[in-house]
Amino acid sequence: MGAIRPVRIEDSKELLGIYNYYVVNSIVTFDLEPLTLREFEEKVRTIITSYPFIVFEEEGIILGYAYASKWRKKPAYNFTVESTVYVRQDAHGKQIGSKLYAELLRLLKQGSCHVVIGGLTLPNEASVKLHEKFGFEKVAHFKAVGLKFGRWLDVGFWQLQLDKETV
């Protein structure tokens, strides 16, 4: 069945294992070298001071995680966040990404978030479908902006406006 709960710093090692798999084996992240536990713990600490960070756990094993983070530094962007979702490589097909995204968006709606941005390395059909399932719309496509595994890669941005009202 599984459950979603807030992240804890002590989850970092398990989360790092999920993330570093994608660093080494895929184009979905533009990190080129695996992160260290210390780097990942610092990342978690930084995010949880301002944004939701959740995990999906089943029988004591973390199968995925999701969080929001700062979109850009200038203060006018304070109501826009970037979303991130990772599912353990051997846990796909169980709707874990959808469950995490639904909860992350619920938490963001409770706060002061106005817009959520999903940045995706392309091609990535599964992630495109996930974002569009939740109402995200493609708003940008940058061609050949990242180089990984000897390939130039595109990046697309999907946007979801959580509320249609102005402040």
PDB file of C-alpha atoms in Angstrom, residues 1-85:
ATOM      1  CA  MET A   1       0.000   0.000   0.000  1.00  0.00           C
ATOM      2  CA  GLY A   2       2.590   2.569   1.037  1.00  0.00           C
ATOM      3  CA  ALA A   3       2.348   5.950   2.694  1.00  0.00           C
ATOM      4  CA  ILE A   4       3.515   9.475   2.041  1.00  0.00           C
ATOM      5  CA  ARG A   5       5.231  11.350   4.833  1.00  0.00           C
ATOM      6  CA  PRO A   6       7.530  14.356   5.273  1.00  0.00           C
ATOM      7  CA  VAL A   7      11.206  13.722   4.615  1.00  0.00           C
ATOM      8  CA  ARG A   8      13.648  13.318   7.494  1.00  0.00           C
ATOM      9  CA  ILE A   9      17.361  14.085   7.282  1.00  0.00           C
ATOM     10  CA  GLU A  10      18.091  10.446   8.093  1.00  0.00           C
ATOM     11  CA  ASP A  11      16.306   9.500   4.829  1.00  0.00           C
ATOM     12  CA  SER A  12      19.103  11.150   2.863  1.00  0.00           C
ATOM     13  CA  LYS A  13      21.149   7.997   2.263  1.00  0.00           C
ATOM     14  CA  GLU A  14      18.171   6.159   0.766  1.00  0.00           C
ATOM     15  CA  LEU A  15      17.163   9.185  -1.317  1.00  0.00           C
ATOM     16  CA  LEU A  16      20.726   9.576  -2.518  1.00  0.00           C
ATOM     17  CA  GLY A  17      20.692   5.998  -3.777  1.00  0.00           C
ATOM     18  CA  ILE A  18      17.585   6.751  -5.824  1.00  0.00           C
ATOM     19  CA  TYR A  19      19.002   9.999  -7.195  1.00  0.00           C
ATOM     20  CA  ASN A  20      22.513   8.768  -7.984  1.00  0.00           C
ATOM     21  CA  TYR A  21      21.077   5.882 -10.008  1.00  0.00           C
ATOM     22  CA  TYR A  22      19.637   8.478 -12.379  1.00  0.00           C
ATOM     23  CA  VAL A  23      22.852  10.521 -12.393  1.00  0.00           C
ATOM     24  CA  VAL A  24      24.855   7.505 -13.564  1.00  0.00           C
ATOM     25  CA  ASN A  25      22.289   5.775 -15.786  1.00  0.00           C
ATOM     26  CA  SER A  26      20.010   8.372 -17.350  1.00  0.00           C
ATOM     27  CA  ILE A  27      19.615  11.783 -18.883  1.00  0.00           C
ATOM     28  CA  VAL A  28      16.830  12.936 -16.531  1.00  0.00           C
ATOM     29  CA  THR A  29      19.289  14.904 -14.391  1.00  0.00           C
ATOM     30  CA  PHE A  30      22.143  16.994 -15.702  1.00  0.00           C
ATOM     31  CA  ASP A  31      24.402  16.138 -12.770  1.00  0.00           C
ATOM     32  CA  LEU A  32      27.325  14.273 -14.299  1.00  0.00           C
ATOM     33  CA  GLU A  33      28.870  12.793 -11.149  1.00  0.00           C
ATOM     34  CA  PRO A  34      27.105  11.097  -8.226  1.00  0.00           C
ATOM     35  CA  LEU A  35      26.483  13.372  -5.255  1.00  0.00           C
ATOM     36  CA  THR A  36      28.007  12.599  -1.869  1.00  0.00           C
ATOM     37  CA  LEU A  37      25.870  11.936   1.179  1.00  0.00           C
ATOM     38  CA  ARG A  38      27.061  15.205   2.677  1.00  0.00           C
ATOM     39  CA  GLU A  39      26.009  17.159  -0.433  1.00  0.00           C
ATOM     40  CA  PHE A  40      22.610  15.492  -0.490  1.00  0.00           C
ATOM     41  CA  GLU A  41      21.998  16.057   3.232  1.00  0.00           C
ATOM     42  CA  GLU A  42      22.768  19.750   2.735  1.00  0.00           C
ATOM     43  CA  LYS A  43      20.352  19.855  -0.194  1.00  0.00           C
ATOM     44  CA  VAL A  44      17.591  18.317   1.952  1.00  0.00           C
ATOM     45  CA  ARG A  45      18.301  20.730   4.831  1.00  0.00           C
ATOM     46  CA  THR A  46      18.153  23.731   2.502  1.00  0.00           C
ATOM     47  CA  ILE A  47      14.895  22.671   0.852  1.00  0.00           C
ATOM     48  CA  ILE A  48      12.962  21.792   4.028  1.00  0.00           C
ATOM     49  CA  THR A  49      13.534  25.236   5.516  1.00  0.00           C
ATOM     50  CA  SER A  50      11.163  26.758   2.929  1.00  0.00           C
ATOM     51  CA  TYR A  51       9.445  24.106   0.810  1.00  0.00           C
ATOM     52  CA  PRO A  52       7.589  20.786   1.084  1.00  0.00           C
ATOM     53  CA  PHE A  53       9.708  17.636   0.708  1.00  0.00           C
ATOM     54  CA  ILE A  54       7.914  14.295   0.929  1.00  0.00           C
ATOM     55  CA  VAL A  55       8.713  10.602   0.510  1.00  0.00           C
ATOM     56  CA  PHE A  56       6.687   7.540  -0.463  1.00  0.00           C
ATOM     57  CA  GLU A  57       7.521   4.653   1.843  1.00  0.00           C
ATOM     58  CA  GLU A  58       6.369   1.048   1.673  1.00  0.00           C
ATOM     59  CA  GLU A  59       7.325  -1.566   4.265  1.00  0.00           C
ATOM     60  CA  GLY A  60      10.089   0.701   5.562  1.00  0.00           C
ATOM     61  CA  ILE A  61      11.629   1.275   2.116  1.00  0.00           C
ATOM     62  CA  ILE A  62      11.532   4.645   0.365  1.00  0.00           C
ATOM     63  CA  LEU A  63      10.325   4.128  -3.207  1.00  0.00           C
ATOM     64  CA  GLY A  64      10.185   7.765  -4.286  1.00  0.00           C
ATOM     65  CA  TYR A  65      10.324  11.384  -3.249  1.00  0.00           C
ATOM     66  CA  ALA A  66       9.105  14.794  -4.334  1.00  0.00           C
ATOM     67  CA  TYR A  67       9.893  18.352  -3.366  1.00  0.00           C
ATOM     68  CA  ALA A  68       9.525  21.953  -4.400  1.00  0.00           C
ATOM     69  CA  SER A  69      12.425  24.375  -4.581  1.00  0.00           C
ATOM     70  CA  LYS A  70      13.235  27.956  -5.480  1.00  0.00           C
ATOM     71  CA  TRP A  71      12.614  28.737  -9.150  1.00  0.00           C
ATOM     72  CA  ARG A  72      14.876  31.806  -9.437  1.00  0.00           C
ATOM     73  CA  LYS A  73      16.615  34.077  -6.939  1.00  0.00           C
ATOM     74  CA  LYS A  74      15.024  37.484  -7.587  1.00  0.00           C
ATOM     75  CA  PRO A  75      12.231  38.286  -5.105  1.00  0.00           C
ATOM     76  CA  ALA A  76       9.481  38.723  -7.706  1.00  0.00           C
ATOM     77  CA  TYR A  77       9.753  34.948  -8.283  1.00  0.00           C
ATOM     78  CA  ASN A  78       9.021  34.087  -4.635  1.00  0.00           C
ATOM     79  CA  PHE A  79       5.599  32.636  -5.499  1.00  0.00           C
ATOM     80  CA  THR A  80       6.931  30.309  -8.211  1.00  0.00           C
ATOM     81  CA  VAL A  81       8.593  26.977  -7.444  1.00  0.00           C
ATOM     82  CA  GLU A  82      10.233  24.182  -9.371  1.00  0.00           C
ATOM     83  CA  SER A  83       8.939  20.691  -8.695  1.00  0.00           C
ATOM     84  CA  THR A  84      11.009  17.519  -8.582  1.00  0.00           C
ATOM     85  CA  VAL A  85       9.843  13.899  -8.427  1.00  0.00           C
TER      86      VAL A  85
END
